[in-house]
XYZ file of C-alpha atoms in Angstrom:
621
model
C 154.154 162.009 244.742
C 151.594 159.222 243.358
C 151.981 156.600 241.257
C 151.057 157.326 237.701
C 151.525 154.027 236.296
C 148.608 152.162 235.696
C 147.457 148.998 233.890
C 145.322 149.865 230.945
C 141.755 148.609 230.632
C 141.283 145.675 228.437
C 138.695 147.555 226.067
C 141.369 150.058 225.854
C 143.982 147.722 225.301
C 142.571 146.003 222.383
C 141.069 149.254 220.990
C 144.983 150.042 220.742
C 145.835 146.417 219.464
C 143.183 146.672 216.791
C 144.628 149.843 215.484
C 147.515 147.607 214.001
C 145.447 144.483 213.517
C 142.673 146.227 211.743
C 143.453 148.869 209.832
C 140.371 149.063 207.455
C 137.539 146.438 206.567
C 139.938 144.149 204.250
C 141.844 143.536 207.489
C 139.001 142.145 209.107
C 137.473 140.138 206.275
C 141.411 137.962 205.984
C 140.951 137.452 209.273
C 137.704 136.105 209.401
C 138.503 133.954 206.252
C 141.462 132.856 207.826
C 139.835 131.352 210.603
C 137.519 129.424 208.856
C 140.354 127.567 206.522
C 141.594 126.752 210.022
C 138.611 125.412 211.160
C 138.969 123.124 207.808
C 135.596 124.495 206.298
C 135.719 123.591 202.380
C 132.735 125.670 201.405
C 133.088 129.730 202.546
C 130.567 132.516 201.666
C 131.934 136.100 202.376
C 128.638 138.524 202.407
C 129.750 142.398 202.615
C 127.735 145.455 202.805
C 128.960 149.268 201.891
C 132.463 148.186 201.334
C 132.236 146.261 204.717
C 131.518 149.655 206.602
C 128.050 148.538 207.410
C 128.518 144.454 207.879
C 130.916 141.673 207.136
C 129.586 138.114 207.032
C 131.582 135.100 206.586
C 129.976 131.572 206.804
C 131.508 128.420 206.725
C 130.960 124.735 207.115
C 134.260 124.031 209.704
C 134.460 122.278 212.890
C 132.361 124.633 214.909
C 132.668 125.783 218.582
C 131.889 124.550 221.483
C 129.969 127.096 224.348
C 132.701 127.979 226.212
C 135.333 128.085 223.068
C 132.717 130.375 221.365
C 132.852 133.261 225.279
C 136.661 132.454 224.965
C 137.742 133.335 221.249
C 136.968 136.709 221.853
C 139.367 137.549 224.728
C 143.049 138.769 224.550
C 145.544 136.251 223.563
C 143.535 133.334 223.283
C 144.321 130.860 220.477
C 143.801 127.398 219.909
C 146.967 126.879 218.154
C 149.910 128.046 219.968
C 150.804 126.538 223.577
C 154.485 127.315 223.940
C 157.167 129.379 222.399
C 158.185 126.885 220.484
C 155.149 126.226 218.695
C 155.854 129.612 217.309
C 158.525 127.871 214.461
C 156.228 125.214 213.979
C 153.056 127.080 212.471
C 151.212 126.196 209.660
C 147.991 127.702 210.357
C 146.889 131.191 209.037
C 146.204 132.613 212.314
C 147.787 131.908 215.575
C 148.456 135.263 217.979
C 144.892 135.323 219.429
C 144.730 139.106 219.090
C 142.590 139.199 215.530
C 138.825 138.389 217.469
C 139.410 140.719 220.236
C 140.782 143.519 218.405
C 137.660 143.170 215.954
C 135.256 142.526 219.160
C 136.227 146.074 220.340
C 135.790 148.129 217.632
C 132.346 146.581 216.306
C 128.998 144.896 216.641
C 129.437 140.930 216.213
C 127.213 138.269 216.645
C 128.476 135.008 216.126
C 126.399 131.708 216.008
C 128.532 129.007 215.754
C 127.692 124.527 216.188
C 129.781 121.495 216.341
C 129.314 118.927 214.264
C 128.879 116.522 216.696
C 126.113 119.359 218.862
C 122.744 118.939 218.617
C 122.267 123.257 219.304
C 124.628 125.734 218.693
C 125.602 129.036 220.124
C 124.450 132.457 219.508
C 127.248 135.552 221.050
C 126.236 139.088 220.727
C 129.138 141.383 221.562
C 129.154 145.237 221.358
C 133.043 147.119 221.920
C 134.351 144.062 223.975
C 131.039 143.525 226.017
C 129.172 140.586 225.569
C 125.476 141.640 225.672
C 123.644 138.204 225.280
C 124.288 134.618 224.754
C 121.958 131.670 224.512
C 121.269 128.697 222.692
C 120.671 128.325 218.742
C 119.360 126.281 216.321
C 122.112 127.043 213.257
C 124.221 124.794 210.497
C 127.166 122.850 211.514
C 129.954 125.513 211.289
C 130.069 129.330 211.932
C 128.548 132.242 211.004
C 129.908 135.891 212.276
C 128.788 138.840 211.278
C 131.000 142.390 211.787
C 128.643 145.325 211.811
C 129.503 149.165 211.742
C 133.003 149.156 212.166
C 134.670 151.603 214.277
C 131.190 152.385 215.198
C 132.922 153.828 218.678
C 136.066 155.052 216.693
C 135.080 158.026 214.586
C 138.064 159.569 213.932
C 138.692 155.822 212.583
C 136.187 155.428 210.456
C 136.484 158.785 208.783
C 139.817 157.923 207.542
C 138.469 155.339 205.691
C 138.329 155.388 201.759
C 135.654 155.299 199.531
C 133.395 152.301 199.087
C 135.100 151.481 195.862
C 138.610 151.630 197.317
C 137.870 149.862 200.329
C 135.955 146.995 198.402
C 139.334 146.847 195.852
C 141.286 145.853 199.192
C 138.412 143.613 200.666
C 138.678 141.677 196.744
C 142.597 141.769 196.943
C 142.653 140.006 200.700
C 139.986 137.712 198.750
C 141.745 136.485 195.931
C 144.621 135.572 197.811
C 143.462 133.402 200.187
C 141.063 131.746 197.141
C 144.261 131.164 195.235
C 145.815 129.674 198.465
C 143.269 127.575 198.786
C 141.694 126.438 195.344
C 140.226 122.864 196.975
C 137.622 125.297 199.184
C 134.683 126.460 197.354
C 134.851 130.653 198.195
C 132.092 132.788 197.101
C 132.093 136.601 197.708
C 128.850 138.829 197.571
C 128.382 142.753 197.870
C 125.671 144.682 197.746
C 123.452 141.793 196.567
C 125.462 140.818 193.698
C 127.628 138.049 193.078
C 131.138 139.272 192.361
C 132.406 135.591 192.410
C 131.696 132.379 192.794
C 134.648 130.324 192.986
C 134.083 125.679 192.812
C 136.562 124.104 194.207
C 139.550 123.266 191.522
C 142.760 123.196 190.503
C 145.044 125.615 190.852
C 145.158 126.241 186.980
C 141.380 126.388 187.078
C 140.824 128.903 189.907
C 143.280 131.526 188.094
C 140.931 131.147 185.359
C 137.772 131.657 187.464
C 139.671 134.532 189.230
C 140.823 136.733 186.042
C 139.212 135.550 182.887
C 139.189 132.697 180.117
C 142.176 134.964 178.526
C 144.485 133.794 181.275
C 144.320 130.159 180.115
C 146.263 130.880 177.107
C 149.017 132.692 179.049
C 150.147 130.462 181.832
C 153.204 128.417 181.878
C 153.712 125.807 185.187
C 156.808 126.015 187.327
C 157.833 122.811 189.694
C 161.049 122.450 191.265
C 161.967 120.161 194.053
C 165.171 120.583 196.253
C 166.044 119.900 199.531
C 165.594 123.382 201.017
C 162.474 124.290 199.434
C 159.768 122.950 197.174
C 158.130 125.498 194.275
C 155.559 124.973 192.212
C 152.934 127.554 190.581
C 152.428 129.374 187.390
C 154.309 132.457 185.606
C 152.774 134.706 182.650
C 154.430 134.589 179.261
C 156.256 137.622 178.018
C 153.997 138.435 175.625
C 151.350 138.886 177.765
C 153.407 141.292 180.198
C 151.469 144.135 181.656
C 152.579 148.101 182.134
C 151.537 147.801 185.985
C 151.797 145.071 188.720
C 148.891 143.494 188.208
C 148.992 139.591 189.105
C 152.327 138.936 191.251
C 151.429 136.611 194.434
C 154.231 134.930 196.038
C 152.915 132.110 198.780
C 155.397 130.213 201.361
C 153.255 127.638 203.315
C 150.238 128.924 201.303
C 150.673 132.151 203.569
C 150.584 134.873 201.227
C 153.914 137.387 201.767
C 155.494 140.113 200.386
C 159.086 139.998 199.220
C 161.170 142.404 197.100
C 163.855 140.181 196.891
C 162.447 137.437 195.840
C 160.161 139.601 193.284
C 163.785 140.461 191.773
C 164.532 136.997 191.165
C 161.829 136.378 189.158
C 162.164 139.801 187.024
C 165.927 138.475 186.535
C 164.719 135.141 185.561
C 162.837 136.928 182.475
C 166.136 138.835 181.415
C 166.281 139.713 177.785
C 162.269 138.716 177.350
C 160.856 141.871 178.548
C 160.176 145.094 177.347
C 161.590 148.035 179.715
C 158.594 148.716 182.658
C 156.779 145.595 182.008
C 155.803 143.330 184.962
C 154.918 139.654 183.898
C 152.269 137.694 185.924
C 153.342 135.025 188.686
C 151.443 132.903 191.153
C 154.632 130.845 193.214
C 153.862 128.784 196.165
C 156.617 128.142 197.964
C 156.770 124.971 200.766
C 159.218 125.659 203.594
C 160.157 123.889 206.592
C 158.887 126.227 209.283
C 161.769 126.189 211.586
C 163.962 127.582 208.817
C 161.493 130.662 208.693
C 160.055 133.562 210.962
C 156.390 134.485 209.697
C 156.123 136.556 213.171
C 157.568 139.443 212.669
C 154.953 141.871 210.847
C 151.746 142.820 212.290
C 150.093 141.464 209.034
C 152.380 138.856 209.020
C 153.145 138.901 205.085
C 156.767 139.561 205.649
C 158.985 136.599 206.584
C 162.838 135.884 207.310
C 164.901 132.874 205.767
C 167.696 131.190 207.218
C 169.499 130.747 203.610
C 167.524 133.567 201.497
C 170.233 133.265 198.748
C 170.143 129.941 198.184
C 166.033 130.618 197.853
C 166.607 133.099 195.423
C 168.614 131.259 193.189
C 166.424 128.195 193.259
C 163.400 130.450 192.104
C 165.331 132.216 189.631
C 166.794 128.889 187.917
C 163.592 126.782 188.157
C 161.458 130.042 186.130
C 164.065 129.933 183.781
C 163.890 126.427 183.236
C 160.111 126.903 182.553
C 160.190 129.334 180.053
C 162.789 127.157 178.298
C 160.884 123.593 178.293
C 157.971 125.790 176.826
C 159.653 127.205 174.499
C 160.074 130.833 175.763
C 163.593 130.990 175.962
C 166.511 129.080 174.242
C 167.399 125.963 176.227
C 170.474 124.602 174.867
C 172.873 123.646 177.546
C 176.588 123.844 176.053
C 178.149 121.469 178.880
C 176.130 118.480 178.021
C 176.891 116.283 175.160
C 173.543 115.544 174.562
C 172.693 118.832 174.030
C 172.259 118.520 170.229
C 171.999 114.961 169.749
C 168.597 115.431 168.961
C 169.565 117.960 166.227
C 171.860 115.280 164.877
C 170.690 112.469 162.692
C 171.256 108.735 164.332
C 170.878 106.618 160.906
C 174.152 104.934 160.205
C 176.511 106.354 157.618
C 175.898 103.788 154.710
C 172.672 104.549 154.599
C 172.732 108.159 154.537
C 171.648 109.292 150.528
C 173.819 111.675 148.741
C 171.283 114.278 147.837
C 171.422 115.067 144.047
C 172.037 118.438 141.899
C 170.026 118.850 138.584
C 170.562 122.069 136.170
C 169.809 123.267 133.379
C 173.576 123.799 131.264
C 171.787 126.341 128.691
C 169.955 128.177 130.920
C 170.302 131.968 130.468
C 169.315 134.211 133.604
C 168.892 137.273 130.805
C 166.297 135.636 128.273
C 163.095 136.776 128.494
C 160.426 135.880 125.981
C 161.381 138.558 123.695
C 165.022 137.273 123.521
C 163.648 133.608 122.423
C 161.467 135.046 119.718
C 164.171 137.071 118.245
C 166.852 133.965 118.547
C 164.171 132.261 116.550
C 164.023 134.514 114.040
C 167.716 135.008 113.589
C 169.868 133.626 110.361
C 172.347 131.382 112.225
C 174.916 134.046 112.106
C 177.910 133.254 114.438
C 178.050 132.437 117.556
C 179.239 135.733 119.047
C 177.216 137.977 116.887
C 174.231 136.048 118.065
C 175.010 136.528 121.956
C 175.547 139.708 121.531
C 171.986 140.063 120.312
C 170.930 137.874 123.007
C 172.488 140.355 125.585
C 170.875 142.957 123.958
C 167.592 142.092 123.171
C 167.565 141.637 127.446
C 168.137 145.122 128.098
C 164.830 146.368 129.335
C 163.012 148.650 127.211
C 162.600 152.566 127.656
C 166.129 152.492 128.925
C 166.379 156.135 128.431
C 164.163 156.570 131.318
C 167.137 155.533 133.474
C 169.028 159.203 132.585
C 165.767 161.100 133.820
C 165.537 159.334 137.351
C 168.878 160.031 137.745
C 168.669 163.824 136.770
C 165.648 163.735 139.533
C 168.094 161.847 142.131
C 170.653 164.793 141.713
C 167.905 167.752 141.674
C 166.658 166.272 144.606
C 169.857 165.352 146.248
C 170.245 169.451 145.635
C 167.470 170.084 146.801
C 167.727 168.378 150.165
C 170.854 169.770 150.734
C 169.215 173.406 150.346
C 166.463 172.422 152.715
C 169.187 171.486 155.145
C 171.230 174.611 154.925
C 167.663 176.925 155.561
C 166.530 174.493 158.186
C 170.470 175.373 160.067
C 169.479 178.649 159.181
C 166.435 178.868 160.746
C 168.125 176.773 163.608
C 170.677 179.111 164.136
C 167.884 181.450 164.238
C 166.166 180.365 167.684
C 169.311 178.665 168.753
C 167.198 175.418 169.497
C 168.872 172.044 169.627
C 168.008 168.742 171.608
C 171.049 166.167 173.032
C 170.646 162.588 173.313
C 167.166 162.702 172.508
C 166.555 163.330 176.217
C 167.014 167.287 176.409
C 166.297 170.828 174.930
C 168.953 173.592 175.208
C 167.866 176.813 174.206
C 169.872 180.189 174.086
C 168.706 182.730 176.098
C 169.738 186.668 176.774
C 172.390 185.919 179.611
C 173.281 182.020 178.496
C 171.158 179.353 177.666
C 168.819 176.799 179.622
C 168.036 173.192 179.804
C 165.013 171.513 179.286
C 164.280 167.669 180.477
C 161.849 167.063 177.503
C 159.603 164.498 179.451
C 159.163 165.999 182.568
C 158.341 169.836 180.288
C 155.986 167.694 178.428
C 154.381 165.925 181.796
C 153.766 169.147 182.849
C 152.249 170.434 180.548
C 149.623 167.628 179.720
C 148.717 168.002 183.872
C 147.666 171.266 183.829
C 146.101 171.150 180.573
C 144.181 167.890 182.117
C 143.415 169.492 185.097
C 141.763 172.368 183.233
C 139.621 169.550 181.479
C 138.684 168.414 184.506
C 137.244 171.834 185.826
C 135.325 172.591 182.785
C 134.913 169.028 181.777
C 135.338 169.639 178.464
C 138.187 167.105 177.574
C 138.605 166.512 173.351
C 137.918 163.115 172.361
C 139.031 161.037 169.444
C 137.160 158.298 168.383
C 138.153 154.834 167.756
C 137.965 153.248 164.943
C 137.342 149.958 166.197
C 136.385 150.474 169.305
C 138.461 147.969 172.321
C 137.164 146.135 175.023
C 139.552 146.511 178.200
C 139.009 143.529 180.312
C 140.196 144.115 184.013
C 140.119 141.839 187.472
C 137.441 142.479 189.714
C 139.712 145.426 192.060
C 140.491 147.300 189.093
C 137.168 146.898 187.387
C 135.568 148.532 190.711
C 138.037 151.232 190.765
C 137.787 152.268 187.560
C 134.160 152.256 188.193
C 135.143 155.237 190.966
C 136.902 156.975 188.235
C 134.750 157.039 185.733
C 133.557 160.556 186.028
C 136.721 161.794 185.720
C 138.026 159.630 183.222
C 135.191 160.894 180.596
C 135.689 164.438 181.848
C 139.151 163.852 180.208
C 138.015 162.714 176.625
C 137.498 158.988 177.110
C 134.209 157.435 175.808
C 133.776 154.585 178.037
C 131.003 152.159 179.048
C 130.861 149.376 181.475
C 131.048 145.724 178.847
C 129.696 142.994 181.434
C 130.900 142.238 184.933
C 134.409 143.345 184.857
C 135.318 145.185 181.225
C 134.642 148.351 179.703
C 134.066 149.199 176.059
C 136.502 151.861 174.984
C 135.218 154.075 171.823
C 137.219 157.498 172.366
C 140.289 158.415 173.628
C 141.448 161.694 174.341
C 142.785 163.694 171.926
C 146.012 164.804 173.857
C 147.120 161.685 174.239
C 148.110 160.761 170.589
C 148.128 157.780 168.825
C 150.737 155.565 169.615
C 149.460 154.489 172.905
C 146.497 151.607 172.569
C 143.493 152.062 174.457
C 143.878 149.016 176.669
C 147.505 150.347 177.493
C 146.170 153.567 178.354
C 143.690 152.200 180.943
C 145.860 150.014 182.349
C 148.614 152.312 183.528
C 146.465 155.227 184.227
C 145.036 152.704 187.256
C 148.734 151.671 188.012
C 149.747 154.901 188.619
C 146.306 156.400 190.230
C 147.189 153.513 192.753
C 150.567 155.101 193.366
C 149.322 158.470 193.679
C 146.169 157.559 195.942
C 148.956 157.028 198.854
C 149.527 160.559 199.073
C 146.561 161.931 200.880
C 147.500 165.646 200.122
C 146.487 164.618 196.283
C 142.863 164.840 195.895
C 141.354 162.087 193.130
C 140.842 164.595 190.436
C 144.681 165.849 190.497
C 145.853 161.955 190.954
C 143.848 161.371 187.560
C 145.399 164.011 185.859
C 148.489 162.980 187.133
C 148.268 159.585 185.874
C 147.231 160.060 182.330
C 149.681 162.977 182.014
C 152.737 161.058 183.012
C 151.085 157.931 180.738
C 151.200 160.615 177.507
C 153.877 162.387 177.748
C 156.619 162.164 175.474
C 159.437 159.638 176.655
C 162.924 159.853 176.999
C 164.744 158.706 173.738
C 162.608 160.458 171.936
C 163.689 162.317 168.573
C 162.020 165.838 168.726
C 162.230 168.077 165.636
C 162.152 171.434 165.470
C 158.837 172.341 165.209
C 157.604 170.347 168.081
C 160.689 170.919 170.290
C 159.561 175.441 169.789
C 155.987 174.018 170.697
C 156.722 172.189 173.599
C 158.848 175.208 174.967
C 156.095 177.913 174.352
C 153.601 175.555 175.963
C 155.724 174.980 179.032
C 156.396 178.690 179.331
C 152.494 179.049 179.309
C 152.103 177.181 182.383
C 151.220 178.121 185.973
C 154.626 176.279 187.586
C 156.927 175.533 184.377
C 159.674 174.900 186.899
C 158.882 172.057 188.656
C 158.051 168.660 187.224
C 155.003 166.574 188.815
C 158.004 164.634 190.787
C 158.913 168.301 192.628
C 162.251 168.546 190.614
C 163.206 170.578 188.787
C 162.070 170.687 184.788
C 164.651 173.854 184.004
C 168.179 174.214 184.612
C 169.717 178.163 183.453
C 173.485 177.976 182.958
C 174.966 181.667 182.586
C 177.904 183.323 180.301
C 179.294 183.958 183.739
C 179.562 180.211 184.648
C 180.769 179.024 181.261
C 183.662 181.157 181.537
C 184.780 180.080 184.964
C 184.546 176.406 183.514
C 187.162 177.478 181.276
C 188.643 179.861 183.779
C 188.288 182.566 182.703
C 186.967 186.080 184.427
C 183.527 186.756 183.285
């Protein structure tokens, strides 16, 4: 028998390494961008095309490439920054595996022209799938220019998986902002289509949140710095007030590597304990500095995961220096009981002879009953005595019409009466369709063979989702108008999903129009949706949750709409139903195509029989 082992080609092999390196164009465009902050460029344009399906450019001003550096980027493993194991707890570059260029080489059209400072002529590399089809020398600015064409131009099955441009550009802005916010002393720019989307100076840190999310973020920042000797934070949280229904702005940075960490997330959401309202995230942008040989950044793909040596004493550091912040400024109280100097500044530090006694002045005849009336008629009286005359002081301050006070009370008692009739026909007409609701969280109704039981938010979600989803078909969604109509202000990645939604959105009752680069002018709601939610609210979380939803490819984007403003509007939990509403919202769950099962596949019904009862209290049925 043969051997049927064999060595895989190298276009093969980083076809296969590319399917975890680059999983859509926003994988490509950090990687590009991360390269040129290691090549210590302070000026970066990043030019995309359809969503960076058709090209991704990325210029910069950095050190440049030499010839042979420029052939050798592009193969397997080669890296400028590693040299031996080691070096691998000792990074503090972005990139450092040497996989990124040649998993992007094989899967797309690059050419690369690239100069030293120092060079008179540059380099010019055209590669197509791994093969370099020409190379020569270029006349080109100190730095590097590549540009990514048609990717997954050989992988079809790839590229069809891909999203839509507007969903694929919302990742391409997301991998942008982070690295600008990493990085707020490099002037970024980012242009699609032809348009400027941003255009970012070189700044503070402060500053380039501002130029990132809008002039309203100024107002709603408080600084965090705390200095230990395990770790060194420093960054900005969101006030309370300013909390959001979704999880919009949350970046956590250690070694200005952006990372994702749950645990660390739940240090800051227990730092704001008692200041926010339940399913609000506030904003955060935390850079954390690290000793790299107390961390492992290598073991994700992506590398935005890392491991700590002494996570809990990280934890508790973040969670005690946010605190702190939101005390000096105010947010929280920030009295500490174990210090004695805790209220000396509430405590006056004048010595005791020269403290004042304040003084008391009254008036001895002053009566709380006169009124003008009294005065006129103690000036008119004869001087009788002295207890005849209060007496008609006491008197004449009796209020006049007094009478009047018998006839409210007569209403007070027929009304009292009255109420107490309308409550015995309302248990009447209770008792009547044997309809009552428990902790303000379910429905029990009686039915032939027992009764049932009705989660009251889950009835309701469904029955706002199929009712939406009818809207949608006939797109003839009922609108309410505003009264003053709101402007919704959004960052650039929601702004250019919504933008991808917007059919559907107005199919659903909303009367919407784009306000400027990145907010929309909301006039009409829909009419389904009530009034207690705010426009801006409504907006908001219906993108949150579409986000959630547009995981699950089974959903199509229609049904993840509905989806989202149906779990938005439905009643809540806690709620108080009466009567009325609670017989409604039964007959309109009945009247659906799957009143069973909530938009979480779980049940929305629960039947409990005479049969069971009885065995509860063992009994035979």
């Amino acid at each position: 028998m043969s051997d049927i082992i064999n060595l895989l080609p190298d276009s093969v092999a980083n076809q296969i390494a590319a399917g975890e390196v680059v999983q859509r164009p926003a994988s490509a465009v950090k990687e590009l961008l991360e390269n040129s902050i290691d090549a210590g460029a302070d000026k970066i344009q990043l030019i995309v095309k359809d969503a960076g399906k058709s090209l991704i450019q990325v210029i910069d001003n950095g050190c440049g490439m030499s010839i042979t550096d420029a052939r050798l980027c592009f193969e397997r493993h080669a890296t400028s920054k590693i040299r031996q194991a080691e070096d691998l707890f000792s990074i503090r570059t972005m990139g450092f595996r040497g996989e990124a260029m040649a998993s992007i080489a094989a899967i797309s059209q690059i050419e690369l022209k690239t100069r030293r400072h120092e060079d008179d002529l540059g380099t010019c590399l055209e590669i197509e799938g791994s093969n370099v089809v020409n190379q020569e020398p270029v006349a080109t600015p100190a730095g590097t220019s590549i540009s990514v064409k048609n990717l997954f131009y050989n992988i079809p099955a790839r590229r069809n998986f891909l999203k839509s441009n507007p969903v694929e550009l919302k990742h391409i802005i997301e991998e942008f902002q982070r690295l600008a916010l990493a990085h707020s002393k490099i002037f970024f720019s980012l242009h699609h289509d032809g348009n400027e989307l941003f255009h970012l100076p070189a700044s503070g840190l402060k500053q380039r949140l501002v130029h990132l999310f809008g002039n309203s973020y100024n107002q709603r920042l408080v600084p965090v710095e705390e200095e230990t000797t395990i770790i060194r934070i420093q960054g900005f949280v969101g006030k309370p007030e300013f909390a959001k229904k979704t999880r919009g702005e949350q970046y956590f940075f250690v070694n200005k590597r952006f990372i994702k960490d749950p645990y660390l997330n739940h240090a800051v959401i227990g730092a704001y304990e008692g200041l926010l309202s339940s399913e609000t995230f506030p904003l955060y942008v935390l850079f954390i500095e690290i000793d790299p040989a107390k961390i492992d950044i290598n073991v994700h793909p992506t590398k935005t995961e890392i491991k700590y040596q002494d996570d809990r004493s990280i934890y508790a550091i973040v969670r005690s220096a946010i605190k702190r912040s939101l005390g000096q400024y105010n947010i929280t109280p920030s009295l500490d009981f174990n210090q004695e100097t805790a209220f000396s500044q509430m405590i006056t530090q004048k010595p005791i002879d020269e403290i004042v006694e304040p003084s008391i002045n009254f008036n001895p005849s002053f009566n709380p009953f006169d009124t003008e009336d009294t005065k006129e008629r103690k000036d008119k009286a004869d001087g009788g005595g002295q207890r005849a005359a209060n007496h008609g002081s006491y008197k004449a301050a009796i209020p006049q019409n007094w009478e009047s006070l018998y006839e409210v009370t007569e209403k007070v008692k027929v009304n009292q009466l009255n109420l107490h009739d309308d409550s015995e026909m309302q248990t009447e007409k209770q008792a009547t369709k044997q309809i009552f609701q428990i902790h303000n969280r379910f429905i029990i109704s009686q039915i032939k063979s027992g009764f049932i039981v009705i989660e009251q938010q889950a009835a309701h979600e469904r029955v706002l989702f199929e009712r939406f989803m009818r809207q949608l078909e006939d797109r003839q969604g009922a609108s309410q108008q505003s009264l003053f109509p709101q402007t919704v202000t959004l960052n650039q990645a929601d702004f250019e999903l919504a933008q991808e939604l917007l059919p559907h959105i107005e199919a659903l009752g909303f009367q919407i129009r784009p306000f400027g680069k990145t907010a929309f002018v909301v006039e009409g709601i829909p009419a389904d949706i009530g009034p207690s939610l705010q426009e801006t609210q409504v907006i908001e979380q219906l993108l949150e949750t579409y986000k959630n939803y547009q995981a699950v490819d089974r959903i199509t984007k229609r049904e993840s709409v509905a989806r989202s403003l149906a779990r938005n509007a439905a009643i809540k939990s806690g709620t108080r139903l009466d009567q009325e509403a609670m017989t409604d919202l039964i007959d309109q769950l009945f009247a659906c195509e799957s009143p069973n099962v909530s938009l979480s596949n779980k049940p929305i019904i629960i039947t409990f029989t005479i049969g069971e009862l009885l065995t509860k209290f063992g009994k035979l049925s």
